[in-house]
Amino acid sequence: MKKFNNILISTIVLLLISNTSHAEVVVLQTDSFVGLTFWVVSMGCLAATGFFFLERNSVATGWKTPITVAGLITGIAFIHYMYVRSVYVQTDDASIQYRYVDWLITVPMQVIEFYLILAAVRKVPTIIFWKLLAASIIMIGGWYLGEAGHINAFGGFVIGMVGWIYILYEIYSGDAGRIAGKTGNRPLATAFNSLRMIVTIGWAIYPLGYIFGFMTQTVDVGSLNVIYNLADFVNKIAFGIVIWVAATANTR
Ligand SMILES: *C/C=C(C)/C=C/C=C(C)/C=C/C1=C(C)CCCC1(C)C
């Protein structure tokens, strides 16, 4: 079974890598800092994906799911980054809109990780899962409606903020936050705290990007992409590593 798992995982990783090889060869400008940050995050996501999928076999049973989801998040981001990077290199356009699909899929998965890591150490009411999922969809949905022009930019911002603030409420003082404070599991408590910081401080970059890059257009698209790329390194890759640290501590 373990052998089969390893073959399956290696195949997935190879598929991810080959996803890029049949794309047209694009030449990155040697002086493009924006392009460089696209590369760094792409490769970071690839490495993280391979790492999480392989590590999945070495952690205690309850932690396998959070680790798998961490690998899926960086895997989806990797494919997406390769795509956005080629669009950028070929057309010089790196509109934030290209990040739509990635966020639509990976952000709900990240928010659900709060439920999954709690469920790894104790029984947790499933309603927490649904509340987190709903809030993340509202957050990204508001943004999508605003940026795609279905509602006005400010309306989209307000809806997005409602979703984000609810997520913050839930992980600090809502059911999820309260349960996290009572598990008596040190590695879990540490991980939960670090993830909270990422979602509070690291994620604040995105609404700020929405204000300055989209609503007021005071930041140019190149700088915005550099900021998002570097932020994603912390917000997606480090996010998964925090979970992995708790998983390994709970495995010993
Ligand atoms: C990997 C991508 C991540 C972690 C993206 C996170 C995105 C957000 C936290 C976006 C938040 C927004 C608001 C809080 C209000 C305005 C609209 C958004 C969607 C930009």
PDB file of C-alpha atoms and ligand atoms in Angstrom:
ATOM      1  CA  MET A   1       0.000   0.000   0.000  1.00  0.00           C
ATOM      2  CA  LYS A   2       2.785   2.358   0.956  1.00  0.00           C
ATOM      3  CA  LYS A   3       4.648   1.459  -2.223  1.00  0.00           C
ATOM      4  CA  PHE A   4       1.519   2.126  -4.264  1.00  0.00           C
ATOM      5  CA  ASN A   5       1.092   5.461  -2.517  1.00  0.00           C
ATOM      6  CA  ASN A   6       4.622   6.469  -3.375  1.00  0.00           C
ATOM      7  CA  ILE A   7       4.157   5.537  -7.031  1.00  0.00           C
ATOM      8  CA  LEU A   8       0.908   7.484  -7.136  1.00  0.00           C
ATOM      9  CA  ILE A   9       2.498  10.516  -5.542  1.00  0.00           C
ATOM     10  CA  SER A  10       5.544  10.435  -7.809  1.00  0.00           C
ATOM     11  CA  THR A  11       3.221  10.240 -10.803  1.00  0.00           C
ATOM     12  CA  ILE A  12       1.265  13.273  -9.633  1.00  0.00           C
ATOM     13  CA  VAL A  13       4.471  15.260  -9.135  1.00  0.00           C
ATOM     14  CA  LEU A  14       5.777  14.238 -12.576  1.00  0.00           C
ATOM     15  CA  LEU A  15       2.467  15.233 -14.148  1.00  0.00           C
ATOM     16  CA  LEU A  16       2.722  18.598 -12.448  1.00  0.00           C
ATOM     17  CA  ILE A  17       6.214  19.113 -13.820  1.00  0.00           C
ATOM     18  CA  SER A  18       5.321  17.939 -17.331  1.00  0.00           C
ATOM     19  CA  ASN A  19       2.402  20.332 -17.292  1.00  0.00           C
ATOM     20  CA  THR A  20       4.964  23.006 -17.960  1.00  0.00           C
ATOM     21  CA  SER A  21       7.141  21.243 -20.509  1.00  0.00           C
ATOM     22  CA  HIS A  22       4.677  21.181 -23.387  1.00  0.00           C
ATOM     23  CA  ALA A  23       3.933  24.855 -22.988  1.00  0.00           C
ATOM     24  CA  GLU A  24       5.592  27.057 -25.579  1.00  0.00           C
ATOM     25  CA  VAL A  25       9.061  28.158 -24.616  1.00  0.00           C
ATOM     26  CA  VAL A  26       8.910  31.668 -23.286  1.00  0.00           C
ATOM     27  CA  VAL A  27      11.876  33.856 -22.618  1.00  0.00           C
ATOM     28  CA  LEU A  28      12.037  35.683 -19.367  1.00  0.00           C
ATOM     29  CA  GLN A  29      13.683  39.108 -19.557  1.00  0.00           C
ATOM     30  CA  THR A  30      16.909  38.900 -17.592  1.00  0.00           C
ATOM     31  CA  ASP A  31      16.177  42.199 -15.883  1.00  0.00           C
ATOM     32  CA  SER A  32      12.570  41.454 -15.020  1.00  0.00           C
ATOM     33  CA  PHE A  33      12.183  41.450 -11.256  1.00  0.00           C
ATOM     34  CA  VAL A  34       8.475  40.730 -11.580  1.00  0.00           C
ATOM     35  CA  GLY A  35       9.286  37.698 -13.743  1.00  0.00           C
ATOM     36  CA  LEU A  36      11.903  36.549 -11.269  1.00  0.00           C
ATOM     37  CA  THR A  37       9.421  36.582  -8.395  1.00  0.00           C
ATOM     38  CA  PHE A  38       6.983  34.574 -10.551  1.00  0.00           C
ATOM     39  CA  TRP A  39       9.711  31.945 -11.017  1.00  0.00           C
ATOM     40  CA  VAL A  40      10.686  31.811  -7.367  1.00  0.00           C
ATOM     41  CA  VAL A  41       7.130  31.270  -6.177  1.00  0.00           C
ATOM     42  CA  SER A  42       6.448  28.709  -8.933  1.00  0.00           C
ATOM     43  CA  MET A  43       9.435  26.628  -7.929  1.00  0.00           C
ATOM     44  CA  GLY A  44       8.698  27.057  -4.247  1.00  0.00           C
ATOM     45  CA  CYS A  45       5.175  25.761  -4.863  1.00  0.00           C
ATOM     46  CA  LEU A  46       6.473  22.790  -6.846  1.00  0.00           C
ATOM     47  CA  ALA A  47       8.971  21.843  -4.151  1.00  0.00           C
ATOM     48  CA  ALA A  48       6.342  22.257  -1.432  1.00  0.00           C
ATOM     49  CA  THR A  49       3.871  20.070  -3.331  1.00  0.00           C
ATOM     50  CA  GLY A  50       6.335  17.209  -3.771  1.00  0.00           C
ATOM     51  CA  PHE A  51       7.384  17.558  -0.157  1.00  0.00           C
ATOM     52  CA  PHE A  52       3.873  17.528   1.335  1.00  0.00           C
ATOM     53  CA  PHE A  53       2.710  14.602  -0.798  1.00  0.00           C
ATOM     54  CA  LEU A  54       5.728  12.530   0.202  1.00  0.00           C
ATOM     55  CA  GLU A  55       5.530  13.529   3.859  1.00  0.00           C
ATOM     56  CA  ARG A  56       1.897  12.533   3.990  1.00  0.00           C
ATOM     57  CA  ASN A  57       2.990   8.920   4.490  1.00  0.00           C
ATOM     58  CA  SER A  58       5.110   9.713   7.521  1.00  0.00           C
ATOM     59  CA  VAL A  59       2.610  11.531   9.736  1.00  0.00           C
ATOM     60  CA  ALA A  60       0.047  10.173  12.210  1.00  0.00           C
ATOM     61  CA  THR A  61      -3.266   9.169  10.603  1.00  0.00           C
ATOM     62  CA  GLY A  62      -5.343  12.220  11.569  1.00  0.00           C
ATOM     63  CA  TRP A  63      -2.750  14.545  10.052  1.00  0.00           C
ATOM     64  CA  LYS A  64      -2.678  12.927   6.617  1.00  0.00           C
ATOM     65  CA  THR A  65      -5.672  14.923   5.371  1.00  0.00           C
ATOM     66  CA  PRO A  66      -4.364  18.385   6.376  1.00  0.00           C
ATOM     67  CA  ILE A  67      -1.007  17.537   4.776  1.00  0.00           C
ATOM     68  CA  THR A  68      -2.670  16.310   1.570  1.00  0.00           C
ATOM     69  CA  VAL A  69      -4.716  19.495   1.380  1.00  0.00           C
ATOM     70  CA  ALA A  70      -1.558  21.578   1.949  1.00  0.00           C
ATOM     71  CA  GLY A  71       0.009  19.779  -1.043  1.00  0.00           C
ATOM     72  CA  LEU A  72      -3.075  20.329  -3.190  1.00  0.00           C
ATOM     73  CA  ILE A  73      -3.049  24.046  -2.369  1.00  0.00           C
ATOM     74  CA  THR A  74       0.558  24.512  -3.477  1.00  0.00           C
ATOM     75  CA  GLY A  75       0.010  22.147  -6.441  1.00  0.00           C
ATOM     76  CA  ILE A  76      -2.931  24.148  -7.760  1.00  0.00           C
ATOM     77  CA  ALA A  77      -0.999  27.357  -7.129  1.00  0.00           C
ATOM     78  CA  PHE A  78       2.006  25.934  -8.998  1.00  0.00           C
ATOM     79  CA  ILE A  79       0.054  25.172 -12.171  1.00  0.00           C
ATOM     80  CA  HIS A  80      -1.577  28.553 -11.928  1.00  0.00           C
ATOM     81  CA  TYR A  81       1.693  30.366 -11.411  1.00  0.00           C
ATOM     82  CA  MET A  82       3.204  28.727 -14.482  1.00  0.00           C
ATOM     83  CA  TYR A  83       0.228  29.932 -16.474  1.00  0.00           C
ATOM     84  CA  VAL A  84       0.199  33.496 -15.163  1.00  0.00           C
ATOM     85  CA  ARG A  85       3.967  33.708 -15.590  1.00  0.00           C
ATOM     86  CA  SER A  86       3.721  32.747 -19.288  1.00  0.00           C
ATOM     87  CA  VAL A  87       0.933  35.252 -19.830  1.00  0.00           C
ATOM     88  CA  TYR A  88       3.142  37.863 -18.209  1.00  0.00           C
ATOM     89  CA  VAL A  89       6.235  36.969 -20.235  1.00  0.00           C
ATOM     90  CA  GLN A  90       4.383  36.779 -23.539  1.00  0.00           C
ATOM     91  CA  THR A  91       2.102  39.765 -23.222  1.00  0.00           C
ATOM     92  CA  ASP A  92       3.604  41.924 -20.461  1.00  0.00           C
ATOM     93  CA  ASP A  93       0.189  41.782 -18.855  1.00  0.00           C
ATOM     94  CA  ALA A  94      -0.024  40.428 -15.361  1.00  0.00           C
ATOM     95  CA  SER A  95      -3.530  41.485 -14.471  1.00  0.00           C
ATOM     96  CA  ILE A  96      -4.673  40.346 -11.093  1.00  0.00           C
ATOM     97  CA  GLN A  97      -7.718  38.806 -12.793  1.00  0.00           C
ATOM     98  CA  TYR A  98      -5.528  35.852 -13.765  1.00  0.00           C
ATOM     99  CA  ARG A  99      -5.403  34.934 -10.111  1.00  0.00           C
ATOM    100  CA  TYR A 100      -9.192  34.450  -9.952  1.00  0.00           C
ATOM    101  CA  VAL A 101      -9.319  30.698 -10.438  1.00  0.00           C
ATOM    102  CA  ASP A 102      -6.423  30.012  -8.131  1.00  0.00           C
ATOM    103  CA  TRP A 103      -7.992  31.993  -5.286  1.00  0.00           C
ATOM    104  CA  LEU A 104     -11.441  30.555  -5.900  1.00  0.00           C
ATOM    105  CA  ILE A 105     -10.061  27.069  -5.305  1.00  0.00           C
ATOM    106  CA  THR A 106      -7.151  27.467  -2.908  1.00  0.00           C
ATOM    107  CA  VAL A 107      -8.518  30.034  -0.460  1.00  0.00           C
ATOM    108  CA  PRO A 108     -11.506  27.925   0.668  1.00  0.00           C
ATOM    109  CA  MET A 109      -9.089  24.976   1.017  1.00  0.00           C
ATOM    110  CA  GLN A 110      -6.788  27.052   3.198  1.00  0.00           C
ATOM    111  CA  VAL A 111      -9.608  28.263   5.402  1.00  0.00           C
ATOM    112  CA  ILE A 112     -10.847  24.687   5.801  1.00  0.00           C
ATOM    113  CA  GLU A 113      -7.402  23.709   7.077  1.00  0.00           C
ATOM    114  CA  PHE A 114      -8.394  25.291  10.411  1.00  0.00           C
ATOM    115  CA  TYR A 115     -11.132  22.703  10.716  1.00  0.00           C
ATOM    116  CA  LEU A 116      -8.944  19.859   9.453  1.00  0.00           C
ATOM    117  CA  ILE A 117      -6.123  20.413  11.928  1.00  0.00           C
ATOM    118  CA  LEU A 118      -8.595  20.558  14.813  1.00  0.00           C
ATOM    119  CA  ALA A 119     -10.220  17.380  13.525  1.00  0.00           C
ATOM    120  CA  ALA A 120      -6.760  15.770  13.489  1.00  0.00           C
ATOM    121  CA  VAL A 121      -6.561  15.918  17.278  1.00  0.00           C
ATOM    122  CA  ARG A 122     -10.160  15.714  18.500  1.00  0.00           C
ATOM    123  CA  LYS A 123     -13.803  15.462  17.515  1.00  0.00           C
ATOM    124  CA  VAL A 124     -15.058  18.751  16.047  1.00  0.00           C
ATOM    125  CA  PRO A 125     -18.630  19.704  15.070  1.00  0.00           C
ATOM    126  CA  THR A 126     -18.910  19.702  11.248  1.00  0.00           C
ATOM    127  CA  ILE A 127     -20.776  23.011  11.368  1.00  0.00           C
ATOM    128  CA  ILE A 128     -17.367  24.669  11.806  1.00  0.00           C
ATOM    129  CA  PHE A 129     -16.326  23.251   8.451  1.00  0.00           C
ATOM    130  CA  TRP A 130     -19.414  24.685   6.751  1.00  0.00           C
ATOM    131  CA  LYS A 131     -19.113  28.100   8.406  1.00  0.00           C
ATOM    132  CA  LEU A 132     -15.484  28.452   7.327  1.00  0.00           C
ATOM    133  CA  LEU A 133     -16.280  27.269   3.807  1.00  0.00           C
ATOM    134  CA  ALA A 134     -19.225  29.673   3.465  1.00  0.00           C
ATOM    135  CA  ALA A 135     -17.226  32.642   4.774  1.00  0.00           C
ATOM    136  CA  SER A 136     -14.365  31.973   2.367  1.00  0.00           C
ATOM    137  CA  ILE A 137     -16.748  31.734  -0.585  1.00  0.00           C
ATOM    138  CA  ILE A 138     -18.393  35.034   0.423  1.00  0.00           C
ATOM    139  CA  MET A 139     -14.964  36.676   0.682  1.00  0.00           C
ATOM    140  CA  ILE A 140     -13.783  35.538  -2.740  1.00  0.00           C
ATOM    141  CA  GLY A 141     -17.262  35.884  -4.265  1.00  0.00           C
ATOM    142  CA  GLY A 142     -17.469  39.574  -3.286  1.00  0.00           C
ATOM    143  CA  TRP A 143     -14.114  40.200  -4.863  1.00  0.00           C
ATOM    144  CA  TYR A 144     -15.024  38.345  -8.054  1.00  0.00           C
ATOM    145  CA  LEU A 145     -18.299  40.242  -8.464  1.00  0.00           C
ATOM    146  CA  GLY A 146     -16.467  43.536  -7.905  1.00  0.00           C
ATOM    147  CA  GLU A 147     -13.466  42.966 -10.159  1.00  0.00           C
ATOM    148  CA  ALA A 148     -15.468  41.364 -12.935  1.00  0.00           C
ATOM    149  CA  GLY A 149     -17.739  44.430 -12.889  1.00  0.00           C
ATOM    150  CA  HIS A 150     -20.981  42.673 -11.930  1.00  0.00           C
ATOM    151  CA  ILE A 151     -21.376  45.017  -8.963  1.00  0.00           C
ATOM    152  CA  ASN A 152     -19.480  48.185  -8.144  1.00  0.00           C
ATOM    153  CA  ALA A 153     -15.929  47.947  -6.842  1.00  0.00           C
ATOM    154  CA  PHE A 154     -16.801  49.187  -3.368  1.00  0.00           C
ATOM    155  CA  GLY A 155     -19.736  46.796  -3.009  1.00  0.00           C
ATOM    156  CA  GLY A 156     -17.421  43.901  -3.866  1.00  0.00           C
ATOM    157  CA  PHE A 157     -14.936  45.132  -1.294  1.00  0.00           C
ATOM    158  CA  VAL A 158     -17.550  45.314   1.454  1.00  0.00           C
ATOM    159  CA  ILE A 159     -18.817  41.782   0.770  1.00  0.00           C
ATOM    160  CA  GLY A 160     -15.236  40.497   0.695  1.00  0.00           C
ATOM    161  CA  MET A 161     -14.454  42.206   4.011  1.00  0.00           C
ATOM    162  CA  VAL A 162     -17.525  40.680   5.645  1.00  0.00           C
ATOM    163  CA  GLY A 163     -16.264  37.216   4.678  1.00  0.00           C
ATOM    164  CA  TRP A 164     -12.725  37.886   5.903  1.00  0.00           C
ATOM    165  CA  ILE A 165     -13.834  39.436   9.200  1.00  0.00           C
ATOM    166  CA  TYR A 166     -16.083  36.470   9.823  1.00  0.00           C
ATOM    167  CA  ILE A 167     -13.184  34.075   9.196  1.00  0.00           C
ATOM    168  CA  LEU A 168     -11.065  36.073  11.673  1.00  0.00           C
ATOM    169  CA  TYR A 169     -13.883  36.015  14.224  1.00  0.00           C
ATOM    170  CA  GLU A 170     -14.295  32.271  13.827  1.00  0.00           C
ATOM    171  CA  ILE A 171     -10.597  31.429  14.273  1.00  0.00           C
ATOM    172  CA  TYR A 172     -10.040  33.840  17.187  1.00  0.00           C
ATOM    173  CA  SER A 173     -13.192  33.809  19.279  1.00  0.00           C
ATOM    174  CA  GLY A 174     -15.711  31.657  17.443  1.00  0.00           C
ATOM    175  CA  ASP A 175     -16.123  27.878  17.887  1.00  0.00           C
ATOM    176  CA  ALA A 176     -12.886  27.053  16.056  1.00  0.00           C
ATOM    177  CA  GLY A 177     -10.856  29.475  18.180  1.00  0.00           C
ATOM    178  CA  ARG A 178     -12.377  28.232  21.417  1.00  0.00           C
ATOM    179  CA  ILE A 179     -11.823  24.568  20.604  1.00  0.00           C
ATOM    180  CA  ALA A 180      -8.223  25.312  19.612  1.00  0.00           C
ATOM    181  CA  GLY A 181      -7.649  26.830  23.049  1.00  0.00           C
ATOM    182  CA  LYS A 182      -8.913  23.736  24.825  1.00  0.00           C
ATOM    183  CA  THR A 183      -7.265  20.776  23.089  1.00  0.00           C
ATOM    184  CA  GLY A 184      -4.249  20.712  25.415  1.00  0.00           C
ATOM    185  CA  ASN A 185      -2.170  19.877  22.345  1.00  0.00           C
ATOM    186  CA  ARG A 186       0.852  22.201  22.333  1.00  0.00           C
ATOM    187  CA  PRO A 187       1.980  21.738  18.704  1.00  0.00           C
ATOM    188  CA  LEU A 188      -1.603  22.273  17.553  1.00  0.00           C
ATOM    189  CA  ALA A 189      -1.973  25.447  19.621  1.00  0.00           C
ATOM    190  CA  THR A 190       1.307  26.808  18.230  1.00  0.00           C
ATOM    191  CA  ALA A 191       0.311  26.000  14.650  1.00  0.00           C
ATOM    192  CA  PHE A 192      -3.136  27.481  15.148  1.00  0.00           C
ATOM    193  CA  ASN A 193      -1.577  30.716  16.404  1.00  0.00           C
ATOM    194  CA  SER A 194       0.865  30.969  13.509  1.00  0.00           C
ATOM    195  CA  LEU A 195      -1.891  30.317  10.988  1.00  0.00           C
ATOM    196  CA  ARG A 196      -3.988  33.019  12.645  1.00  0.00           C
ATOM    197  CA  MET A 197      -1.110  35.475  12.175  1.00  0.00           C
ATOM    198  CA  ILE A 198      -0.800  34.527   8.508  1.00  0.00           C
ATOM    199  CA  VAL A 199      -4.522  34.984   7.919  1.00  0.00           C
ATOM    200  CA  THR A 200      -4.549  38.310   9.814  1.00  0.00           C
ATOM    201  CA  ILE A 201      -1.339  39.992   8.660  1.00  0.00           C
ATOM    202  CA  GLY A 202      -0.281  38.053   5.563  1.00  0.00           C
ATOM    203  CA  TRP A 203      -3.749  38.062   4.077  1.00  0.00           C
ATOM    204  CA  ALA A 204      -4.269  41.790   4.702  1.00  0.00           C
ATOM    205  CA  ILE A 205      -2.092  42.297   1.608  1.00  0.00           C
ATOM    206  CA  TYR A 206      -4.939  41.192  -0.673  1.00  0.00           C
ATOM    207  CA  PRO A 207      -7.632  43.681   0.410  1.00  0.00           C
ATOM    208  CA  LEU A 208      -4.926  46.392   0.370  1.00  0.00           C
ATOM    209  CA  GLY A 209      -4.058  45.300  -3.164  1.00  0.00           C
ATOM    210  CA  TYR A 210      -7.730  45.531  -4.060  1.00  0.00           C
ATOM    211  CA  ILE A 211      -7.902  49.117  -2.751  1.00  0.00           C
ATOM    212  CA  PHE A 212      -4.640  50.439  -4.190  1.00  0.00           C
ATOM    213  CA  GLY A 213      -4.361  48.299  -7.307  1.00  0.00           C
ATOM    214  CA  PHE A 214      -7.971  48.138  -8.387  1.00  0.00           C
ATOM    215  CA  MET A 215     -10.217  50.697  -6.689  1.00  0.00           C
ATOM    216  CA  THR A 216      -7.852  53.675  -6.684  1.00  0.00           C
ATOM    217  CA  GLN A 217      -5.194  52.326  -9.084  1.00  0.00           C
ATOM    218  CA  THR A 218      -2.364  54.012  -7.220  1.00  0.00           C
ATOM    219  CA  VAL A 219      -0.075  50.961  -7.432  1.00  0.00           C
ATOM    220  CA  ASP A 220       1.027  49.692 -10.849  1.00  0.00           C
ATOM    221  CA  VAL A 221       0.311  46.128 -11.855  1.00  0.00           C
ATOM    222  CA  GLY A 222       3.998  45.104 -11.858  1.00  0.00           C
ATOM    223  CA  SER A 223       4.580  46.106  -8.242  1.00  0.00           C
ATOM    224  CA  LEU A 224       1.286  44.585  -7.242  1.00  0.00           C
ATOM    225  CA  ASN A 225       2.357  41.263  -8.715  1.00  0.00           C
ATOM    226  CA  VAL A 226       5.682  41.350  -6.899  1.00  0.00           C
ATOM    227  CA  ILE A 227       3.826  41.970  -3.645  1.00  0.00           C
ATOM    228  CA  TYR A 228       1.297  39.205  -4.305  1.00  0.00           C
ATOM    229  CA  ASN A 229       4.026  36.771  -5.355  1.00  0.00           C
ATOM    230  CA  LEU A 230       6.082  37.321  -2.231  1.00  0.00           C
ATOM    231  CA  ALA A 231       2.956  37.263  -0.082  1.00  0.00           C
ATOM    232  CA  ASP A 232       1.862  33.950  -1.583  1.00  0.00           C
ATOM    233  CA  PHE A 233       5.208  32.457  -0.610  1.00  0.00           C
ATOM    234  CA  VAL A 234       4.323  33.023   3.023  1.00  0.00           C
ATOM    235  CA  ASN A 235       0.568  32.687   2.723  1.00  0.00           C
ATOM    236  CA  LYS A 236       0.545  29.410   0.819  1.00  0.00           C
ATOM    237  CA  ILE A 237       3.897  27.664   1.309  1.00  0.00           C
ATOM    238  CA  ALA A 238       4.741  28.705   4.876  1.00  0.00           C
ATOM    239  CA  PHE A 239       1.068  28.101   5.713  1.00  0.00           C
ATOM    240  CA  GLY A 240       1.506  24.427   4.759  1.00  0.00           C
ATOM    241  CA  ILE A 241       4.842  24.142   6.548  1.00  0.00           C
ATOM    242  CA  VAL A 242       3.275  25.356   9.801  1.00  0.00           C
ATOM    243  CA  ILE A 243       0.781  22.493   9.528  1.00  0.00           C
ATOM    244  CA  TRP A 244       3.535  20.022   8.710  1.00  0.00           C
ATOM    245  CA  VAL A 245       5.509  21.062  11.807  1.00  0.00           C
ATOM    246  CA  ALA A 246       2.486  20.365  14.038  1.00  0.00           C
ATOM    247  CA  ALA A 247       1.869  17.078  12.227  1.00  0.00           C
ATOM    248  CA  THR A 248       5.393  15.792  12.768  1.00  0.00           C
ATOM    249  CA  ALA A 249       5.364  16.904  16.417  1.00  0.00           C
ATOM    250  CA  ASN A 250       2.152  14.936  16.890  1.00  0.00           C
ATOM    251  CA  THR A 251       3.609  11.884  15.185  1.00  0.00           C
ATOM    252  CA  ARG A 252       6.585  11.281  17.494  1.00  0.00           C
TER     253      ARG A 252
HETATM  254  C1  LIG B   1      -3.144  32.226  -1.989  1.00  0.00           C
HETATM  255  C2  LIG B   1      -4.073  33.237  -2.026  1.00  0.00           C
HETATM  256  C3  LIG B   1      -4.619  33.816  -0.938  1.00  0.00           C
HETATM  257  C4  LIG B   1      -4.246  33.397   0.433  1.00  0.00           C
HETATM  258  C5  LIG B   1      -5.584  34.847  -1.145  1.00  0.00           C
HETATM  259  C6  LIG B   1      -6.247  35.482  -0.191  1.00  0.00           C
HETATM  260  C7  LIG B   1      -7.153  36.506  -0.505  1.00  0.00           C
HETATM  261  C8  LIG B   1      -7.812  37.308   0.388  1.00  0.00           C
HETATM  262  C9  LIG B   1      -7.641  37.164   1.847  1.00  0.00           C
HETATM  263  C10 LIG B   1      -8.680  38.332  -0.139  1.00  0.00           C
HETATM  264  C11 LIG B   1      -9.408  39.186   0.609  1.00  0.00           C
HETATM  265  C12 LIG B   1     -10.313  40.270   0.132  1.00  0.00           C
HETATM  266  C13 LIG B   1     -10.938  41.069   1.065  1.00  0.00           C
HETATM  267  C14 LIG B   1     -10.758  40.826   2.520  1.00  0.00           C
HETATM  268  C15 LIG B   1     -11.834  42.204   0.703  1.00  0.00           C
HETATM  269  C16 LIG B   1     -11.700  42.640  -0.702  1.00  0.00           C
HETATM  270  C17 LIG B   1     -11.681  41.539  -1.605  1.00  0.00           C
HETATM  271  C18 LIG B   1     -10.580  40.510  -1.347  1.00  0.00           C
HETATM  272  C19 LIG B   1     -11.107  39.242  -1.944  1.00  0.00           C
HETATM  273  C20 LIG B   1      -9.331  40.978  -2.059  1.00  0.00           C
END
